[in-house]
PDB file of C-alpha atoms in Angstrom:
ATOM      1  CA  MET A  18      22.895   8.836  15.555  1.00 65.00           C
ATOM      2  CA  ASN A  19      21.767  10.218  18.952  1.00 77.00           C
ATOM      3  CA  ARG A  20      18.191   9.846  17.698  1.00 85.00           C
ATOM      4  CA  ASP A  21      15.726   7.008  17.282  1.00 92.00           C
ATOM      5  CA  LYS A  22      16.469   5.781  13.759  1.00 92.00           C
ATOM      6  CA  GLY A  23      12.997   4.361  13.297  1.00 94.00           C
ATOM      7  CA  LEU A  24      11.430   7.801  13.805  1.00 95.00           C
ATOM      8  CA  LEU A  25      13.776   9.681  11.499  1.00 92.00           C
ATOM      9  CA  SER A  26      11.808  11.369   8.731  1.00 87.00           C
ATOM     10  CA  LEU A  27      12.862  10.205   5.274  1.00 76.00           C
ATOM     11  CA  ASN A  28      10.866  11.148   2.196  1.00 77.00           C
ATOM     12  CA  GLY A  29       8.306  12.751   4.477  1.00 82.00           C
ATOM     13  CA  GLU A  30       7.596   9.602   6.490  1.00 88.00           C
ATOM     14  CA  PRO A  31       9.200   7.964   9.523  1.00 93.00           C
ATOM     15  CA  GLN A  32      11.818   5.386   8.613  1.00 94.00           C
ATOM     16  CA  PHE A  33       9.961   2.506  10.267  1.00 95.00           C
ATOM     17  CA  LEU A  34       7.113   3.115   7.819  1.00 93.00           C
ATOM     18  CA  ASN A  35       9.543   3.153   4.874  1.00 92.00           C
ATOM     19  CA  ALA A  36      10.910  -0.198   6.071  1.00 93.00           C
ATOM     20  CA  ALA A  37       7.374  -1.543   6.423  1.00 93.00           C
ATOM     21  CA  ARG A  38       6.617  -0.520   2.834  1.00 90.00           C
ATOM     22  CA  ILE A  39       9.693  -2.405   1.630  1.00 92.00           C
ATOM     23  CA  LEU A  40       8.626  -5.532   3.491  1.00 92.00           C
ATOM     24  CA  SER A  41       5.083  -5.252   2.184  1.00 88.00           C
ATOM     25  CA  GLY A  42       6.417  -4.856  -1.335  1.00 87.00           C
ATOM     26  CA  VAL A  43       7.724  -8.420  -1.195  1.00 89.00           C
ATOM     27  CA  PHE A  44       4.118  -9.622  -1.061  1.00 82.00           C
ATOM     28  CA  SER A  45       2.635  -7.127  -3.525  1.00 75.00           C
ATOM     29  CA  SER A  46       1.558  -9.899  -5.909  1.00 63.00           C
ATOM     30  CA  VAL A  47      -0.107 -11.940  -3.145  1.00 61.00           C
ATOM     31  CA  PRO A  48      -3.864 -11.587  -2.490  1.00 54.00           C
ATOM     32  CA  SER A  49      -4.338  -8.999   0.249  1.00 52.00           C
ATOM     33  CA  LYS A  50      -6.194 -11.400   2.528  1.00 49.00           C
ATOM     34  CA  VAL A  51      -3.082 -13.525   3.028  1.00 52.00           C
ATOM     35  CA  VAL A  52      -0.420 -10.805   3.136  1.00 55.00           C
ATOM     36  CA  PRO A  53       1.419 -11.090   6.459  1.00 68.00           C
ATOM     37  CA  GLU A  54       1.298  -8.120   8.784  1.00 80.00           C
ATOM     38  CA  VAL A  55       4.416  -6.070   9.417  1.00 91.00           C
ATOM     39  CA  ALA A  56       5.416  -6.102  13.068  1.00 94.00           C
ATOM     40  CA  VAL A  57       7.675  -3.322  14.320  1.00 96.00           C
ATOM     41  CA  SER A  58       9.817  -4.264  17.295  1.00 96.00           C
ATOM     42  CA  VAL A  59      10.110  -1.511  19.914  1.00 96.00           C
ATOM     43  CA  ARG A  60      11.014  -1.058  23.547  1.00 95.00           C
ATOM     44  CA  SER A  61       8.127  -0.305  25.904  1.00 95.00           C
ATOM     45  CA  GLU A  62       9.197   3.322  26.313  1.00 96.00           C
ATOM     46  CA  GLN A  63       9.067   3.809  22.521  1.00 96.00           C
ATOM     47  CA  ILE A  64       5.566   2.516  21.873  1.00 96.00           C
ATOM     48  CA  SER A  65       3.613   5.762  22.288  1.00 97.00           C
ATOM     49  CA  SER A  66       5.999   7.702  20.025  1.00 97.00           C
ATOM     50  CA  TYR A  67       5.716   5.067  17.308  1.00 97.00           C
ATOM     51  CA  LYS A  68       1.940   4.856  17.518  1.00 96.00           C
ATOM     52  CA  ASN A  69       1.689   8.637  17.305  1.00 96.00           C
ATOM     53  CA  ALA A  70       4.040   8.724  14.324  1.00 95.00           C
ATOM     54  CA  LEU A  71       1.982   6.071  12.539  1.00 94.00           C
ATOM     55  CA  HIS A  72      -1.235   7.937  13.288  1.00 92.00           C
ATOM     56  CA  ASP A  73       0.229  11.170  11.902  1.00 92.00           C
ATOM     57  CA  ALA A  74       1.449   9.371   8.765  1.00 90.00           C
ATOM     58  CA  VAL A  75      -1.973   7.837   8.168  1.00 88.00           C
ATOM     59  CA  CYS A  76      -3.669  11.217   8.598  1.00 89.00           C
ATOM     60  CA  ALA A  77      -1.233  12.886   6.208  1.00 87.00           C
ATOM     61  CA  ALA A  78      -1.342  10.146   3.564  1.00 79.00           C
ATOM     62  CA  THR A  79      -2.982  10.854   0.233  1.00 75.00           C
ATOM     63  CA  VAL A  80      -5.917   8.796  -0.964  1.00 59.00           C
ATOM     64  CA  ASP A  81      -3.670   6.753  -3.266  1.00 59.00           C
ATOM     65  CA  ALA A  82      -1.011   6.072  -0.629  1.00 69.00           C
ATOM     66  CA  LYS A  83      -1.138   2.569   0.789  1.00 76.00           C
ATOM     67  CA  ILE A  84      -0.159   2.330   4.442  1.00 82.00           C
ATOM     68  CA  PRO A  85       0.981  -1.201   5.339  1.00 85.00           C
ATOM     69  CA  ARG A  86      -0.848  -3.027   8.096  1.00 86.00           C
ATOM     70  CA  ILE A  87       1.456  -2.515  11.073  1.00 92.00           C
ATOM     71  CA  THR A  88       1.449  -3.818  14.615  1.00 94.00           C
ATOM     72  CA  PHE A  89       3.942  -3.034  17.350  1.00 97.00           C
ATOM     73  CA  ILE A  90       5.611  -5.666  19.504  1.00 97.00           C
ATOM     74  CA  THR A  91       7.346  -4.544  22.675  1.00 97.00           C
ATOM     75  CA  ASP A  92      10.356  -6.335  24.097  1.00 97.00           C
ATOM     76  CA  SER A  93       9.446  -9.268  26.310  1.00 97.00           C
ATOM     77  CA  ASP A  94      10.566  -9.313  29.930  1.00 96.00           C
ATOM     78  CA  ASN A  95      11.081 -13.072  29.582  1.00 96.00           C
ATOM     79  CA  ILE A  96      14.102 -12.536  27.322  1.00 96.00           C
ATOM     80  CA  LYS A  97      17.085 -11.512  29.421  1.00 94.00           C
ATOM     81  CA  ILE A  98      19.375 -10.331  26.643  1.00 95.00           C
ATOM     82  CA  GLY A  99      19.693  -7.076  24.741  1.00 92.00           C
ATOM     83  CA  GLY A 100      20.181  -6.064  21.158  1.00 93.00           C
ATOM     84  CA  PRO A 101      18.255  -6.911  17.990  1.00 95.00           C
ATOM     85  CA  LEU A 102      17.916 -10.588  18.917  1.00 97.00           C
ATOM     86  CA  LYS A 103      15.716  -9.585  21.859  1.00 97.00           C
ATOM     87  CA  GLY A 104      13.326  -7.929  19.410  1.00 97.00           C
ATOM     88  CA  ILE A 105      13.319 -10.925  17.085  1.00 98.00           C
ATOM     89  CA  LEU A 106      12.629 -13.339  19.943  1.00 98.00           C
ATOM     90  CA  SER A 107       9.919 -11.057  21.325  1.00 98.00           C
ATOM     91  CA  ALA A 108       8.183 -11.272  17.947  1.00 97.00           C
ATOM     92  CA  HIS A 109       8.622 -15.049  18.047  1.00 97.00           C
ATOM     93  CA  GLU A 110       7.101 -15.191  21.523  1.00 98.00           C
ATOM     94  CA  LYS A 111       4.066 -13.337  20.183  1.00 96.00           C
ATOM     95  CA  HIS A 112       3.793 -15.521  17.056  1.00 95.00           C
ATOM     96  CA  PRO A 113       5.600 -18.803  17.895  1.00 97.00           C
ATOM     97  CA  GLU A 114       4.203 -20.659  14.876  1.00 95.00           C
ATOM     98  CA  LYS A 115       5.392 -18.165  12.260  1.00 94.00           C
ATOM     99  CA  ASP A 116       8.621 -17.947  10.296  1.00 94.00           C
ATOM    100  CA  LEU A 117       9.928 -14.368  10.344  1.00 96.00           C
ATOM    101  CA  LEU A 118      11.297 -12.179   7.561  1.00 96.00           C
ATOM    102  CA  VAL A 119      13.474  -9.660   9.389  1.00 97.00           C
ATOM    103  CA  LEU A 120      14.664  -6.242   8.197  1.00 97.00           C
ATOM    104  CA  ALA A 121      16.697  -3.709  10.171  1.00 94.00           C
ATOM    105  CA  VAL A 122      15.180  -0.251  10.323  1.00 93.00           C
ATOM    106  CA  ASP A 123      18.549   1.408   9.637  1.00 90.00           C
ATOM    107  CA  TYR A 124      19.045  -0.058   6.178  1.00 92.00           C
ATOM    108  CA  PHE A 125      18.000   3.299   4.763  1.00 92.00           C
ATOM    109  CA  SER A 126      18.995   2.317   1.210  1.00 92.00           C
ATOM    110  CA  MET A 127      17.346  -1.112   1.248  1.00 94.00           C
ATOM    111  CA  LEU A 128      15.267  -2.242  -1.737  1.00 92.00           C
ATOM    112  CA  THR A 129      12.516  -4.797  -2.053  1.00 93.00           C
ATOM    113  CA  ALA A 130      14.602  -6.931  -4.450  1.00 93.00           C
ATOM    114  CA  PRO A 131      17.001  -8.453  -1.858  1.00 95.00           C
ATOM    115  CA  LEU A 132      14.052  -9.464   0.323  1.00 95.00           C
ATOM    116  CA  SER A 133      12.258 -10.958  -2.670  1.00 93.00           C
ATOM    117  CA  VAL A 134      15.325 -13.098  -3.373  1.00 95.00           C
ATOM    118  CA  LEU A 135      15.224 -14.407   0.204  1.00 95.00           C
ATOM    119  CA  MET A 136      11.548 -15.236  -0.198  1.00 93.00           C
ATOM    120  CA  GLU A 137      12.237 -17.104  -3.456  1.00 92.00           C
ATOM    121  CA  LEU A 138      14.926 -19.176  -1.729  1.00 93.00           C
ATOM    122  CA  TYR A 139      12.596 -19.772   1.202  1.00 92.00           C
ATOM    123  CA  THR A 140       9.824 -20.993  -1.100  1.00 88.00           C
ATOM    124  CA  GLU A 141      12.196 -23.250  -3.020  1.00 88.00           C
ATOM    125  CA  ASN A 142      13.635 -24.850   0.092  1.00 85.00           C
ATOM    126  CA  ARG A 143      10.608 -25.003   2.358  1.00 76.00           C
ATOM    127  CA  ASN A 144       9.586 -28.499   3.422  1.00 65.00           C
ATOM    128  CA  THR A 145      12.387 -30.202   1.491  1.00 69.00           C
ATOM    129  CA  LYS A 146      14.394 -32.782   3.417  1.00 67.00           C
ATOM    130  CA  GLU A 147      17.507 -32.114   1.359  1.00 67.00           C
ATOM    131  CA  ASN A 148      17.589 -28.408   2.261  1.00 68.00           C
ATOM    132  CA  ASN A 149      16.135 -28.254   5.737  1.00 83.00           C
ATOM    133  CA  TYR A 150      17.531 -24.852   6.703  1.00 93.00           C
ATOM    134  CA  ASP A 151      17.095 -23.037   9.999  1.00 96.00           C
ATOM    135  CA  ALA A 152      17.470 -19.678   8.316  1.00 97.00           C
ATOM    136  CA  ILE A 153      18.162 -17.997   4.986  1.00 97.00           C
ATOM    137  CA  CYS A 154      20.369 -14.958   5.109  1.00 97.00           C
ATOM    138  CA  TRP A 155      22.302 -12.500   2.985  1.00 98.00           C
ATOM    139  CA  ALA A 156      26.037 -12.374   3.655  1.00 97.00           C
ATOM    140  CA  ILE A 157      28.941 -10.082   2.804  1.00 97.00           C
ATOM    141  CA  ASN A 158      32.276 -11.915   2.541  1.00 95.00           C
ATOM    142  CA  LYS A 159      30.534 -14.927   4.141  1.00 95.00           C
ATOM    143  CA  ARG A 160      29.582 -12.784   7.150  1.00 96.00           C
ATOM    144  CA  PRO A 161      25.837 -13.086   7.768  1.00 97.00           C
ATOM    145  CA  GLU A 162      23.630 -10.012   7.714  1.00 97.00           C
ATOM    146  CA  PRO A 163      21.293 -11.156  10.521  1.00 97.00           C
ATOM    147  CA  LEU A 164      18.843  -8.285  10.087  1.00 97.00           C
ATOM    148  CA  CYS A 165      18.078  -9.076   6.474  1.00 97.00           C
ATOM    149  CA  ALA A 166      17.163 -12.713   6.879  1.00 97.00           C
ATOM    150  CA  ILE A 167      14.421 -15.288   7.252  1.00 97.00           C
ATOM    151  CA  TYR A 168      14.287 -17.264  10.498  1.00 97.00           C
ATOM    152  CA  THR A 169      12.185 -20.408  10.792  1.00 96.00           C
ATOM    153  CA  ALA A 170       9.857 -20.782  13.753  1.00 96.00           C
ATOM    154  CA  SER A 171      11.619 -23.986  14.821  1.00 95.00           C
ATOM    155  CA  PHE A 172      15.017 -22.283  14.857  1.00 97.00           C
ATOM    156  CA  LEU A 173      13.682 -19.333  16.860  1.00 98.00           C
ATOM    157  CA  SER A 174      12.005 -21.756  19.261  1.00 98.00           C
ATOM    158  CA  HIS A 175      15.360 -23.425  19.857  1.00 97.00           C
ATOM    159  CA  ILE A 176      17.105 -20.085  20.470  1.00 98.00           C
ATOM    160  CA  TYR A 177      14.252 -18.878  22.684  1.00 98.00           C
ATOM    161  CA  THR A 178      14.374 -22.005  24.828  1.00 97.00           C
ATOM    162  CA  GLU A 179      18.144 -21.850  25.165  1.00 97.00           C
ATOM    163  CA  ILE A 180      18.081 -18.211  26.240  1.00 97.00           C
ATOM    164  CA  THR A 181      15.023 -18.204  28.517  1.00 96.00           C
ATOM    165  CA  SER A 182      16.235 -21.350  30.280  1.00 95.00           C
ATOM    166  CA  LYS A 183      19.678 -19.723  30.595  1.00 92.00           C
ATOM    167  CA  LYS A 184      21.356 -22.703  28.967  1.00 93.00           C
ATOM    168  CA  ASN A 185      22.874 -20.239  26.505  1.00 93.00           C
ATOM    169  CA  THR A 186      22.845 -16.444  26.848  1.00 90.00           C
ATOM    170  CA  LEU A 187      24.479 -15.690  23.481  1.00 94.00           C
ATOM    171  CA  ASP A 188      22.858 -12.434  22.342  1.00 96.00           C
ATOM    172  CA  SER A 189      24.371 -12.250  18.850  1.00 97.00           C
ATOM    173  CA  ALA A 190      21.944 -13.116  16.056  1.00 97.00           C
ATOM    174  CA  ARG A 191      24.918 -13.431  13.703  1.00 97.00           C
ATOM    175  CA  GLN A 192      26.563 -16.056  15.902  1.00 97.00           C
ATOM    176  CA  TRP A 193      23.347 -18.049  16.109  1.00 98.00           C
ATOM    177  CA  LEU A 194      23.139 -18.010  12.308  1.00 98.00           C
ATOM    178  CA  LEU A 195      26.694 -19.323  12.117  1.00 97.00           C
ATOM    179  CA  LYS A 196      25.849 -22.077  14.613  1.00 96.00           C
ATOM    180  CA  GLY A 197      22.675 -23.103  12.795  1.00 96.00           C
ATOM    181  CA  ARG A 198      21.890 -24.634   9.419  1.00 95.00           C
ATOM    182  CA  THR A 199      21.872 -21.347   7.565  1.00 96.00           C
ATOM    183  CA  LEU A 200      21.724 -20.871   3.810  1.00 96.00           C
ATOM    184  CA  LEU A 201      23.983 -17.885   3.128  1.00 97.00           C
ATOM    185  CA  LYS A 202      23.466 -15.907  -0.062  1.00 97.00           C
ATOM    186  CA  GLU A 203      26.415 -13.677  -0.930  1.00 97.00           C
ATOM    187  CA  VAL A 204      25.407 -10.096  -1.688  1.00 97.00           C
ATOM    188  CA  PRO A 205      26.315  -9.256  -5.314  1.00 96.00           C
ATOM    189  CA  PRO A 206      28.294  -6.027  -5.946  1.00 95.00           C
ATOM    190  CA  GLU A 207      25.280  -4.232  -7.411  1.00 94.00           C
ATOM    191  CA  LEU A 208      23.342  -4.648  -4.151  1.00 94.00           C
ATOM    192  CA  ILE A 209      26.093  -3.825  -1.635  1.00 95.00           C
ATOM    193  CA  SER A 210      24.876  -0.241  -1.181  1.00 93.00           C
ATOM    194  CA  ALA A 211      21.474  -1.520  -0.005  1.00 94.00           C
ATOM    195  CA  PHE A 212      23.159  -3.047   3.061  1.00 95.00           C
ATOM    196  CA  LYS A 213      24.838   0.122   4.320  1.00 90.00           C
ATOM    197  CA  ASN A 214      24.141   0.851   7.973  1.00 81.00           C
ATOM    198  CA  TYR A 215      23.570   4.501   8.808  1.00 79.00           C
ATOM    199  CA  ASN A 216      24.945   5.093  12.285  1.00 76.00           C
ATOM    200  CA  TYR A 217      25.966   8.757  12.286  1.00 72.00           C
ATOM    201  CA  ALA A 218      24.291  12.052  11.444  1.00 72.00           C
ATOM    202  CA  GLN A 219      26.761  12.687   8.621  1.00 72.00           C
ATOM    203  CA  ASP A 220      25.777   9.347   7.052  1.00 70.00           C
ATOM    204  CA  LEU A 221      22.182  10.508   6.932  1.00 67.00           C
ATOM    205  CA  ALA A 222      23.184  13.804   5.340  1.00 63.00           C
ATOM    206  CA  ILE A 223      24.983  11.910   2.568  1.00 54.00           C
ATOM    207  CA  HIS A 224      21.962   9.624   2.092  1.00 57.00           C
ATOM    208  CA  LYS A 225      19.611  12.582   1.670  1.00 56.00           C
ATOM    209  CA  LYS A 226      21.818  14.055  -1.061  1.00 50.00           C
TER     210      LYS A 226
END
């Protein structure tokens, strides 16, 4: 894309804020005092741009517009890998006791519904010995979509320990999901478009049409 996808303006707001709204929508029926915060994973050199973009969005928002509660988590120097897994583990390092619902910022066509399905499966299977999953994840042709998934704190702790101790430097979140006890939910045809990755400028032009 040759640009920071999270700062791309879609519908008048930066994409990271659109993604945050989608995540928050999963918990729209939950009392506000227990709604989890949305954490946006960024590199240290991105933090000021993201904070400024959020500030501008808040200032421009109408009275009726609800801005999700957002915090920013910068990549940890303790995690010597790259890619999205570094961001996920950095969030885990900050909140080691929490299970994480993860959404990629470049799912520009994502809806709340697929995330709600993951949360329903998570609620059904939580604390049951029969279905003690490490993660719950959408899949396309049995191939996990690691950036639309729920990771348990215990699973992330295992990955974190393996990587920071250099016992395993595997940096692919997808491969970790395949190694773990992952409940894969096949994406139905009507939701396939929600999982399109937008990697090129021409993709974004098509999306805007």
